[in-house]
Tab-separated table of C-alpha atoms and ligand atoms in Angstrom:
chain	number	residue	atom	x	y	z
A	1	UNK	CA	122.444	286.982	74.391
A	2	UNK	CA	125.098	285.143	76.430
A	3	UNK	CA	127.753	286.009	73.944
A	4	UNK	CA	127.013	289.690	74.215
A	5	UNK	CA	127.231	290.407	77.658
A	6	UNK	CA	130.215	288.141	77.309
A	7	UNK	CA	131.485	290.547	75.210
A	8	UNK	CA	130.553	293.635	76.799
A	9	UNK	CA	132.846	292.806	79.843
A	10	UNK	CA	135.568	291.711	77.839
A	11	UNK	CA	138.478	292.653	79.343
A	12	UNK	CA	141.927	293.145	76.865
A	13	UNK	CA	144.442	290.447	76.956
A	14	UNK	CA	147.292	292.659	77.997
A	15	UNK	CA	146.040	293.578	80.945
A	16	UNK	CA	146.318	290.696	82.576
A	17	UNK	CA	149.657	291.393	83.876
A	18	UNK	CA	148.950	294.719	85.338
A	19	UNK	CA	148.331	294.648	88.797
A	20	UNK	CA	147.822	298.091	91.496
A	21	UNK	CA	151.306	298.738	92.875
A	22	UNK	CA	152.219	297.249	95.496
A	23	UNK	CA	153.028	300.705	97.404
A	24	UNK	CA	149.608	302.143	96.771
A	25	UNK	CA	147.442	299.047	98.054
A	26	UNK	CA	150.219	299.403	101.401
A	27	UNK	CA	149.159	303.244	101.973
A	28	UNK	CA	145.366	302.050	100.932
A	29	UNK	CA	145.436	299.817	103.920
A	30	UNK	CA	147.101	301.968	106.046
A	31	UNK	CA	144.871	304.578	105.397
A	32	UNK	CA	142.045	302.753	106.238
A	33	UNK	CA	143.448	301.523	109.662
A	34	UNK	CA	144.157	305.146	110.289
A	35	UNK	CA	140.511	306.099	109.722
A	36	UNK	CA	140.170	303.240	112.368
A	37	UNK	CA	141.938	305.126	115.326
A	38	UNK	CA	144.863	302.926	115.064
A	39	UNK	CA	148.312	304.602	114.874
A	40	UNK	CA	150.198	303.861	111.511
A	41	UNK	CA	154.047	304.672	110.955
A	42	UNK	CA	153.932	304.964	107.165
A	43	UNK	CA	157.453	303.575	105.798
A	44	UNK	CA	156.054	302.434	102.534
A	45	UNK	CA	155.818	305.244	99.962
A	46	UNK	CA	158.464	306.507	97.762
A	47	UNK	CA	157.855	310.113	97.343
A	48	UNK	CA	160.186	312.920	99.423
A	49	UNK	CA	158.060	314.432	102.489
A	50	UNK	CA	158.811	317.707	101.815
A	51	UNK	CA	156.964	320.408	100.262
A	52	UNK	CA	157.733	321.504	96.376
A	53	UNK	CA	160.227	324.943	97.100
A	54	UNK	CA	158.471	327.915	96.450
A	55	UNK	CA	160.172	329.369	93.723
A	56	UNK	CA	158.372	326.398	91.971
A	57	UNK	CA	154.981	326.725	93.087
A	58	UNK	CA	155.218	330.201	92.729
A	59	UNK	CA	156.144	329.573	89.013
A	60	UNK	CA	153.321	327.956	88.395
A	61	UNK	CA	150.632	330.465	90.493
A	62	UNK	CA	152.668	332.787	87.590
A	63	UNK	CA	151.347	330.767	85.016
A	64	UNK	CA	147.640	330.535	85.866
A	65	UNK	CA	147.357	333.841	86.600
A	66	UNK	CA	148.846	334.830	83.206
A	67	UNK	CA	146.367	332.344	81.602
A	68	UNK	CA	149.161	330.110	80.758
A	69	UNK	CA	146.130	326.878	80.823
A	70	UNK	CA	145.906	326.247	77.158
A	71	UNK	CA	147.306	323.431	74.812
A	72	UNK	CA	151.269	323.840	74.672
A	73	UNK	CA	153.001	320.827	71.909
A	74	UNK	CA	152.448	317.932	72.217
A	75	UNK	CA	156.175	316.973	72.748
A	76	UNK	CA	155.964	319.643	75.362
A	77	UNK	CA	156.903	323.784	74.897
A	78	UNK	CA	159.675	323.956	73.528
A	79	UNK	CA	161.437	326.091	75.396
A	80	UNK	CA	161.700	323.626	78.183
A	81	UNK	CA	162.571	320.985	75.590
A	82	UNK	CA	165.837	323.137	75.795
A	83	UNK	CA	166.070	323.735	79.028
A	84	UNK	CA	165.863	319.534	79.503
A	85	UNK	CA	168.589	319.078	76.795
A	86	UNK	CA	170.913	321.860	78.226
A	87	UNK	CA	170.104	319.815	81.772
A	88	UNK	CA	171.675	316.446	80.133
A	89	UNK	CA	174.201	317.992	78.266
A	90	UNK	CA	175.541	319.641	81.589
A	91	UNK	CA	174.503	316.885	83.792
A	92	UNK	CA	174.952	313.523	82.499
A	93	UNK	CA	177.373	314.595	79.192
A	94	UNK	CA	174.505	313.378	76.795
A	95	UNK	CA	174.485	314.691	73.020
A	96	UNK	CA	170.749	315.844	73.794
A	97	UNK	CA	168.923	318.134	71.708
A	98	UNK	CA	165.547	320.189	71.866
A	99	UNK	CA	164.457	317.925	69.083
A	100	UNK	CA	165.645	314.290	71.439
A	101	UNK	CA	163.868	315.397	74.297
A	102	UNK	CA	160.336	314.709	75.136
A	103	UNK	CA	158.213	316.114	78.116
A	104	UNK	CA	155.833	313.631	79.729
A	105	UNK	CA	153.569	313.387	83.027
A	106	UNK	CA	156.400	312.021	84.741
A	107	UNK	CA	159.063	309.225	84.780
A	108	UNK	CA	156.564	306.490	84.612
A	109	UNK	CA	154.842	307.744	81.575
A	110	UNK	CA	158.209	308.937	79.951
A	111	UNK	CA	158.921	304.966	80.225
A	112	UNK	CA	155.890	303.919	79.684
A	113	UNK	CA	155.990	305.685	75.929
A	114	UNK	CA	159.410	304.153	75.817
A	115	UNK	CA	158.395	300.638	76.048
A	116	UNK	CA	155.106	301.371	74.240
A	117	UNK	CA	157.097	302.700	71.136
A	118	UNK	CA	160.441	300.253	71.349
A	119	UNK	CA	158.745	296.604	72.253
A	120	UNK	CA	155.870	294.115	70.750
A	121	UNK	CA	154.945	291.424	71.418
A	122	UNK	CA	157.746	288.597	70.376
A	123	UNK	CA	160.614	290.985	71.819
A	124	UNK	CA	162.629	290.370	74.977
A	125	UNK	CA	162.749	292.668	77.828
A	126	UNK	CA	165.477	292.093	80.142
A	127	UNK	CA	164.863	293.448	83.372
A	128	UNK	CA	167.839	293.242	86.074
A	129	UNK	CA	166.085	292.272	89.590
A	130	UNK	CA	165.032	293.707	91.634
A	131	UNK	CA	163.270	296.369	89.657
A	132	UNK	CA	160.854	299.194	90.462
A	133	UNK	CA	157.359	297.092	90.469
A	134	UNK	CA	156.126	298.975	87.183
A	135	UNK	CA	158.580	297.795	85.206
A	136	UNK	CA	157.376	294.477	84.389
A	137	UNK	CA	153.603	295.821	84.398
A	138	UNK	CA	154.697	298.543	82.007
A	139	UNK	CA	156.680	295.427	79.862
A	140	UNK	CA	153.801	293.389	79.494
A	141	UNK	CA	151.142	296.213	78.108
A	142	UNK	CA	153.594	296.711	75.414
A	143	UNK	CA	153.243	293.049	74.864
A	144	UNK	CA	156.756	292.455	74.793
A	145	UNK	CA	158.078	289.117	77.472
A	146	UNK	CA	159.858	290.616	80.481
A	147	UNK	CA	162.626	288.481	81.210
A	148	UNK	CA	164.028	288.460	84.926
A	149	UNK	CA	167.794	288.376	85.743
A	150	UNK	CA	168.352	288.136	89.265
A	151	UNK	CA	171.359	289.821	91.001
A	152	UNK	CA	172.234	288.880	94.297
A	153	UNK	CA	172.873	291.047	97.393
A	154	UNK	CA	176.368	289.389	97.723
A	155	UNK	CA	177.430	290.907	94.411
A	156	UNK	CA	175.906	294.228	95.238
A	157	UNK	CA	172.431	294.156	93.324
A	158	UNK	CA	174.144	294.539	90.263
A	159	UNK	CA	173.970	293.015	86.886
A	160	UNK	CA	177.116	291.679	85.448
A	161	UNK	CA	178.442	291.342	81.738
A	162	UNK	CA	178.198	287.707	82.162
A	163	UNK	CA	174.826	287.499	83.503
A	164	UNK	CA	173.337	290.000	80.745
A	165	UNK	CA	175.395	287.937	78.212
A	166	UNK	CA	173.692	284.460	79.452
A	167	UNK	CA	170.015	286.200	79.221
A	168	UNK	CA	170.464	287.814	75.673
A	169	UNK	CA	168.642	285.958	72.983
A	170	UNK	CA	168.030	287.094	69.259
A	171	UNK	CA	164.294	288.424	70.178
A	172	UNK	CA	166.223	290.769	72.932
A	173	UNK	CA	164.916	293.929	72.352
A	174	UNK	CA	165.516	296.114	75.496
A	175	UNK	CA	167.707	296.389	78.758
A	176	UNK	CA	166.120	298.271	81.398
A	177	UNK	CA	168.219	299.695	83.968
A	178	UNK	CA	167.944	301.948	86.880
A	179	UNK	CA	170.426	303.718	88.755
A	180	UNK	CA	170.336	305.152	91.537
A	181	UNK	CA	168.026	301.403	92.341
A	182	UNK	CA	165.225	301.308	93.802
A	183	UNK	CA	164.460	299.180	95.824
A	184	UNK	CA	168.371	298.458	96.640
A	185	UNK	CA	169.101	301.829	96.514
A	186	UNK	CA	171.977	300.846	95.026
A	187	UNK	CA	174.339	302.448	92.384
A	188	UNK	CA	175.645	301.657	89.300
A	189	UNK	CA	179.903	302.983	88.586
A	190	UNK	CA	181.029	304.082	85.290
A	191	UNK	CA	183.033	301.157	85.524
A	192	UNK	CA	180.011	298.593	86.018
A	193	UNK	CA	177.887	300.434	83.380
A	194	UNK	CA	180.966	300.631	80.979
A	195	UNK	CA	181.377	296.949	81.573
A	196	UNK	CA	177.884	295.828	79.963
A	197	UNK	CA	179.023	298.618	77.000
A	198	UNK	CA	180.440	295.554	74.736
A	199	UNK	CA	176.861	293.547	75.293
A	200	UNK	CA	174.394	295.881	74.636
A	201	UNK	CA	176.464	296.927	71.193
A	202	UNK	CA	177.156	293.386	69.810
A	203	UNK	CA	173.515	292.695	70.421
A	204	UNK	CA	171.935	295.559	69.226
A	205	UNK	CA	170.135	296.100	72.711
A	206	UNK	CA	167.979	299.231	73.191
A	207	UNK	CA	168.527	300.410	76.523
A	208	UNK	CA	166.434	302.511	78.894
A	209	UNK	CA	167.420	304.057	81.499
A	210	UNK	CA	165.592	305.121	84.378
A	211	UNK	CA	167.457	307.986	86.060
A	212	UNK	CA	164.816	309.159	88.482
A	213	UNK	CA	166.588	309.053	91.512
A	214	UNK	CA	170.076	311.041	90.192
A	215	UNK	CA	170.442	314.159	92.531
A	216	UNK	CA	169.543	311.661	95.673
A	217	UNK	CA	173.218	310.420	95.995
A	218	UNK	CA	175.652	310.007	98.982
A	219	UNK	CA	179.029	310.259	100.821
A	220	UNK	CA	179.918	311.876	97.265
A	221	UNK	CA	179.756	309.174	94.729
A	222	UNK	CA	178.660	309.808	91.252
A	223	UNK	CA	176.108	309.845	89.328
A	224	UNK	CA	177.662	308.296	85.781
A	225	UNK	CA	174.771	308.287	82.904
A	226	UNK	CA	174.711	305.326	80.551
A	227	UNK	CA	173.391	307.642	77.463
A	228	UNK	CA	177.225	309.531	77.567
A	229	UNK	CA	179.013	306.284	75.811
A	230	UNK	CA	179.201	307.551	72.502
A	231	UNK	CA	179.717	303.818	70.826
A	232	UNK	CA	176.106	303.307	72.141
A	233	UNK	CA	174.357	306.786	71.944
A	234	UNK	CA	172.235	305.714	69.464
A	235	UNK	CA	170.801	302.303	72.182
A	236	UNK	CA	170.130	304.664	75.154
A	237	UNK	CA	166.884	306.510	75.798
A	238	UNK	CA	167.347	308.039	79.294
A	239	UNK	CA	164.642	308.804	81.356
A	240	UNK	CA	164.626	311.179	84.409
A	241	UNK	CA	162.245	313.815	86.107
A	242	UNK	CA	161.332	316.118	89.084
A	243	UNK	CA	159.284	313.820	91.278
A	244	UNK	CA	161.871	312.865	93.426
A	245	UNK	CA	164.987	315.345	93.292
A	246	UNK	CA	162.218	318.063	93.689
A	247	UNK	CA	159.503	316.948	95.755
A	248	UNK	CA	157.428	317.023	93.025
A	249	UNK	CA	155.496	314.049	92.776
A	250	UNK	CA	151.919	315.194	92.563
A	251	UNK	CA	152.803	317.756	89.172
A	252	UNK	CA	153.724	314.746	86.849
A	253	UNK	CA	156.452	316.305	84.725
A	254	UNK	CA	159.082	313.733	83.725
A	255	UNK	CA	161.289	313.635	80.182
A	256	UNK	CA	163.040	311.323	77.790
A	257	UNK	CA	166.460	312.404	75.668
A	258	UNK	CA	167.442	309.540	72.946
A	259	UNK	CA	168.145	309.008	69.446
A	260	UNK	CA	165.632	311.308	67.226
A	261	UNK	CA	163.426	308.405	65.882
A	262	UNK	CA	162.491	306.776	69.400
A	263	UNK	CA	162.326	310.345	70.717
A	264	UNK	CA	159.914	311.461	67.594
A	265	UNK	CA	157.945	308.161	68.502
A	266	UNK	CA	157.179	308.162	71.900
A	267	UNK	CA	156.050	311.745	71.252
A	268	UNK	CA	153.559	310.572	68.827
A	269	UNK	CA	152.301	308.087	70.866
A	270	UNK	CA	151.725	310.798	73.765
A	271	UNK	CA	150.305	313.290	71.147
A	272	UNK	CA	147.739	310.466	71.185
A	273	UNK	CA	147.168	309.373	74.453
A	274	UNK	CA	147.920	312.415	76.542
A	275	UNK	CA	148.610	315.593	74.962
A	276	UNK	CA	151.200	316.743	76.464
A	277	UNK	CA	151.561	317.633	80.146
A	278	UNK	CA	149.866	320.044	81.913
A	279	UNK	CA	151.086	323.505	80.879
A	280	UNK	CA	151.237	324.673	84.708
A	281	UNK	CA	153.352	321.739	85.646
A	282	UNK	CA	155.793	322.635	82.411
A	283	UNK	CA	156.148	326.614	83.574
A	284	UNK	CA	156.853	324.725	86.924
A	285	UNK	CA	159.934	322.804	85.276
A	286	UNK	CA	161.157	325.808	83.639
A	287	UNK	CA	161.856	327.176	87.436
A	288	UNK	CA	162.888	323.989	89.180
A	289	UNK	CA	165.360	323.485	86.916
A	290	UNK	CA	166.843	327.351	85.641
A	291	UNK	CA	166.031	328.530	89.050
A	292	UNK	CA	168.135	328.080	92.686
A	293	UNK	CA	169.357	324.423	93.089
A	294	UNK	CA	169.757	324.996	97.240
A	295	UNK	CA	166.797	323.219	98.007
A	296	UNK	CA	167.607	319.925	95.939
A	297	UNK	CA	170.931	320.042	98.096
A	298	UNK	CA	168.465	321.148	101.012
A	299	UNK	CA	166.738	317.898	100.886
A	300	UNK	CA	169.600	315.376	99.816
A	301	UNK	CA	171.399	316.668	102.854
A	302	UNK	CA	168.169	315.198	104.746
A	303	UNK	CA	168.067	312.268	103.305
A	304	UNK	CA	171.660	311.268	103.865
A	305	UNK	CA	170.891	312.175	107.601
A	306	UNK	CA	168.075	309.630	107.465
A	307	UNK	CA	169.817	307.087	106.052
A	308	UNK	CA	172.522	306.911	108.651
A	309	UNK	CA	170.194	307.362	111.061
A	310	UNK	CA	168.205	304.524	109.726
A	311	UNK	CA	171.066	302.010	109.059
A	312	UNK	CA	172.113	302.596	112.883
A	313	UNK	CA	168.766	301.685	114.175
A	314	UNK	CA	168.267	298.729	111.762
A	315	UNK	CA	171.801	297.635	112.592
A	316	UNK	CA	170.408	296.898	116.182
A	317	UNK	CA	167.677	294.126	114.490
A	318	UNK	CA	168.737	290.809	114.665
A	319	UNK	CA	168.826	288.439	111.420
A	320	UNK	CA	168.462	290.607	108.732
A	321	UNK	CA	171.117	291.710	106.156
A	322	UNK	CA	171.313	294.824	103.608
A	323	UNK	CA	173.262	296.820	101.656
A	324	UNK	CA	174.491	300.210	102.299
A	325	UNK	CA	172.188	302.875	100.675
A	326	UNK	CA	174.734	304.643	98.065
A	327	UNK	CA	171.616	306.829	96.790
A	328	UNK	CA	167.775	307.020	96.268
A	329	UNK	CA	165.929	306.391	99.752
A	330	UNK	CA	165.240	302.641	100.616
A	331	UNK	CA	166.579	300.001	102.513
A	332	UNK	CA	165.908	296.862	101.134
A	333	UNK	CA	166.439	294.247	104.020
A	334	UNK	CA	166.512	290.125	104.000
A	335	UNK	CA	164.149	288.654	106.237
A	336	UNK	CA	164.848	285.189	105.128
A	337	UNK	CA	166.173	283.889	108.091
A	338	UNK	CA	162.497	284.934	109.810
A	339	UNK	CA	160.853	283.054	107.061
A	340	UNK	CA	159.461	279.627	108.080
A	341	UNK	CA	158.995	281.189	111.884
A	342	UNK	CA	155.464	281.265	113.546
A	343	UNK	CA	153.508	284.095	113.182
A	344	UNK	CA	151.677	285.228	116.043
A	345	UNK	CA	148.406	283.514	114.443
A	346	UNK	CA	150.155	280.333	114.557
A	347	UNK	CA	150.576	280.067	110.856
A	348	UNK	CA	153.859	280.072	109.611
A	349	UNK	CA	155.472	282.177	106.991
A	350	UNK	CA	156.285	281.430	103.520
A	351	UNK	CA	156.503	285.073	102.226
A	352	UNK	CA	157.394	288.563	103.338
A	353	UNK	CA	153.883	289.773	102.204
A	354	UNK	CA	152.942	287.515	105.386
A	355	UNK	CA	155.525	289.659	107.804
A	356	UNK	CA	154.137	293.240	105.682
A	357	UNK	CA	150.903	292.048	106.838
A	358	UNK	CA	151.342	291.014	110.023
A	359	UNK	CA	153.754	294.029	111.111
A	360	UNK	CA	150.875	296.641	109.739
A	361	UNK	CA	148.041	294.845	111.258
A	362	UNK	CA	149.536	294.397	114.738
A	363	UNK	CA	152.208	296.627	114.822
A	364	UNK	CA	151.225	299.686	113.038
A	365	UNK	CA	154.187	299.680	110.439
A	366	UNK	CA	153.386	299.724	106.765
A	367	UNK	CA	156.721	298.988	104.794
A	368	UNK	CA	156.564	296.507	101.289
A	369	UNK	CA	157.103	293.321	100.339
A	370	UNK	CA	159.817	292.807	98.264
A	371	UNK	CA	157.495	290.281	96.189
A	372	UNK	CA	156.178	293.468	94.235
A	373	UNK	CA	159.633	294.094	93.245
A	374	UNK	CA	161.154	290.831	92.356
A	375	UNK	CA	162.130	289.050	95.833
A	376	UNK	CA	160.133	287.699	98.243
A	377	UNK	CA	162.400	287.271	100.941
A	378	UNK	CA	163.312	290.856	101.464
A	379	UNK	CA	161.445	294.210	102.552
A	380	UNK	CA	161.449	297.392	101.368
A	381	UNK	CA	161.709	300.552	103.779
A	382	UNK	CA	161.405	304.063	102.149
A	383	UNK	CA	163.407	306.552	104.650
A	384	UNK	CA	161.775	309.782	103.013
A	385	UNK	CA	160.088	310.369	106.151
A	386	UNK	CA	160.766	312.164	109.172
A	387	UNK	CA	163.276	311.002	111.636
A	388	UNK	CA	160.697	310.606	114.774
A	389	UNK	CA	158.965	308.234	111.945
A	390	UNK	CA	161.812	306.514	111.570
A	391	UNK	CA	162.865	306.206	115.040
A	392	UNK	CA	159.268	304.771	115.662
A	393	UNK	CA	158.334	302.850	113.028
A	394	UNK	CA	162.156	301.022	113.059
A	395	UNK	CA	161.313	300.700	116.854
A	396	UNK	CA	157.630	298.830	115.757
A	397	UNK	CA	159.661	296.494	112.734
A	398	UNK	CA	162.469	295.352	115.724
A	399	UNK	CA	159.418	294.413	118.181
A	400	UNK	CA	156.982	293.238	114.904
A	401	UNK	CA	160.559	290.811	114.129
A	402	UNK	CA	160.815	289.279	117.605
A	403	UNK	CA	156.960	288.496	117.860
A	404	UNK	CA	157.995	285.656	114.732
A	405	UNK	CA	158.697	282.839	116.862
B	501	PLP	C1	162.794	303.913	89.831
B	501	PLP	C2	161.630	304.794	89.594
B	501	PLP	N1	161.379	305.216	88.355
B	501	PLP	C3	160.333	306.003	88.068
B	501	PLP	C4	159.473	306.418	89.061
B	501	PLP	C5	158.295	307.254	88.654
B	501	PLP	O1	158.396	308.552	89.003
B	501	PLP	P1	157.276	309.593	88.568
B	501	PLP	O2	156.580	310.002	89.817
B	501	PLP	O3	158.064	310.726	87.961
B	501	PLP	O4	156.398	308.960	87.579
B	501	PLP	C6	159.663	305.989	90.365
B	501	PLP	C7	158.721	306.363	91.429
B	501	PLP	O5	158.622	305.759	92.476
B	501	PLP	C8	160.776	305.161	90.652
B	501	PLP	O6	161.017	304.718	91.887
C-alpha cells in the first residue's frame, strides 16, 4: 500500500534541477504586494514595455478571421520557414535554408529542443557565466552536466579561448553562448567569437547560440553571428526570435537555423511535444518580419535612451560597479562591497537575494538576484521600462543601498 502511493507521487529524476525562474517568483511577489496597496517599481522582468506594432497584430486579426486556426507543419508553414532563412541569410550571413530552419513557441523552446535533441546524460555542457537562468534548468532536463565557466567583470563578461580550452573535456558536448548577454548585457566582437573558432573545431563542440537579443544593440556596434564561420557551420545551431526585438513576448514564436540533421531533430522532437506553434502567432511572423522594420528601430532608439539615462542615475550610487550596456536591456551591478553590512533587521547579508528582498519588501523595488543567473554578488536591473520607472525605482535602490549599514 505504502509502495503505491509512493509511487503515485513519484516525481522524475530530472526534474530536480528545475526550479521557477527567478524573474517570475520576483513579479509573483511583487504582484502580490501590489494587491496589498503598497507601491511597487517593477525593474525585474525582461520583456520590452511596449505594445506589439500593429501591422503585427493586425496580421494576425487577418488570420483568424480568414480561419487561418488549423494545424500548419509541424516544423512550422513553410513559407515562413523561408522567410526565417532569407532573415539569416541577410542578417547574420548564415547558409540557412527552408529545410535548416525550425519554428518554435519561442527562443526558450527553440533551445530547449536544441539541448533536448544534442545532449544526454554523460555529455558536458559548458555554459559561460553568467547565463540567462534557463540555461542550466534547460541543461539538466536533457540530462546532460552543465558545467560553469565563470568570466569576470574585469575582463568584460566574456569567455576567453583559454578559459573554454581549460573547461573542455572529451564528454564536451555543447557550448552555449549568448550575445547580446543577458544579464551583462554585454556583447560578443567578431574578433572574440572568432577567437574561440580554433576550440570549438578541434573539439568537435556543438555550439548554440542564443541570439535573442540581436536588433537591441547600441552606439552602433555590431551584431556578428557565430553560425557565419564557415570552418564551423556544421557546430552552430543559432537560435533567435521576436519576443524581444518585437515586443512580442506573449505570441511565443521563436526559430532555430543549423546543420539539417539537428534541425530535422529538434523538429521531431516538437512534432511530439508541441505541434508546432500557434498558426496565428506564425501569420504574425510573416508580418513582423516582411513588413516595416520602423518600429524595431522605434523601440531600440528607446532603449538606448534608457540606458543612458539609467547608467547616469546609477552612476550617482555609491559602491557598486558595472559594465557599460553594449546591447540587450540590463544592468548587471556588484553589490559586493554592501555584502556583510547590516540589514535593517539586524541580520547581516551573505547574498544579494537578501538585498532583492529587503529592497522589495521595504522599499518597493523588485530587481533580481544575480544568484538565479550565476553570481550572487551582483543584481540584475531590466531598463525596459519607462523612464519615470526608472527615475523612481533607481531613486528607491540608492535609498534601499544606504539603509545597509
Ligand atoms: C537570453 C535569452 N534567451 C532566450 C529568451 C527567451 O525568449 P522567448 O520569450 O522568445 O522564449 C530570453 C528571455 O528572457 C532571454 O533573455
Amino acid at each position: 500500500m505504502t509502495t503505491e502511493v509512493l509511487t503515485a507521487h513519484h516525481i522524475a529524476q530530472r526534474m530536480e534541477h528545475v526550479d521557477d525562474s527567478p524573474t517570475l517568483l520576483i513579479a509573483a511577489r511583487a504582484q502580490e504586494l501590489r494587491k496589498q496597496g503598497k507601491s511597487i517599481v517593477s525593474l525585474s522582468t525582461g520583456e520590452p514595455d511596449f505594445p506589439t506594432p500593429d501591422n503585427i497584430k493586425q496580421a494576425a486579426i487577418r488570420a483568424i478571421n480568414e480561419n487561418f486556426t488549423k494545424y500548419t507543419s509541424a516544423q512550422g508553414m513553410p513559407e515562413l520557414r523561408e522567410i526565417v532563412a532569407e532573415k539569416f541569410r541577410r542578417d547574420n550571413g548564415i547558409e540557412s535554408a527552408s529545410n535548416r530552419v525550425l519554428i518554435t513557441s519561442g527562443g526558450k523552446h527553440a533551445l530547449g529542443n536544441a539541448l533536448l535533441a544534442l545532449a544526454e546524460g554523460g555529455d558536458e555542457i559548458i555554459i559561460p557565466s553568467p547565463f540567462w537562468a534557463s540555461y542550466s534548468a534547460i541543461a539538466y532536463l536533457s540530462e546532460g552536466t552543465p558545467v560553469i565557466v565563470k568570466t569576470t567583470e574585469e575582463d568584460g563578461w566574456l569567455l576567453r579561448p583559454e578559459q573554454l580550452a581549460s573547461a573542455v573535456a572529451l564528454n564536451s558536448r555543447v557550448l552555449m553562448l549568448n550575445t547580446p548577454v543577458n544579464p551583462t548585457s554585454v556583447m560578443y566582437s567578431k574578433e572574440d567569437l572568432l577567437a574561440l573558432v580554433p576550440i570549438i573545431k578541434e573539439h568537435e563542440l556543438m555550439v548554440i547560440v542564443d541570439e535573442l537579443y540581436e536588433k537591441l544593440t547600441y552606439d552602433g556596434r555590431e551584431h556578428f553571428s557565430l553560425g557565419s564561420v564557415p570552418e564551423i557551420a556544421e557546430q552552430v545551431v543559432t537560435i533567435n526570435g521576436l519576443s524581444k526585438a518585437y515586443a512580442m513576448t506573449g505570441w511565443r514564436l521563436g526559430f532555430a537555423t543549423g546543420p539539417y540533421w539537428a534541425i530535422e531533430a529538434m523538429g521531431r522532437l516538437q512534432s511530439q511535444a508541441v505541434s508546432h506553434p500557434s498558426s496565428i502567432s506564425q501569420r504574425a511572423a510573416m508580418e513582423a518580419l516582411t513588413g516595416p522594420q520602423d518600429s524595431v528601430e522605434m523601440m531600440r532608439q528607446a532603449f538606448q535612451r534608457r540606458r543612458d539615462l539609467v547608467v547616469d542615475l546609477m552612476r550617482e550610487i555609491p559602491d557598486i560597479s558595472f559594465t557599460h550596456p553594449a546591447g540587450a536591456f540590463y544592468i548587471f551591478f556588484n553589490v559586493s562591497a554592501y555584502i556583510g553590512r547590516t540589514l535593517p533587521s539586524g541580520k547581516k547579508v551573505t547574498v544579494a537575494d537578501e538585498i532583492c528582498e529587503m529592497l522589495l519588501d521595504q522599499f518597493g523595488i523588485a530587481l533580481v538576484s544575480g544568484s538565479g543567473f550565476g553570481d550572487a554578488n551582483y543584481i540584475r536591473l531590466s531598463f525596459a521600462a519607462s523612464e519615470a520607472d526608472i527615475t523612481e525605482g533607481v531613486a528607491r535602490l540608492k535609498k534601499g543601498l544606504a539603509a545597509l549599514l
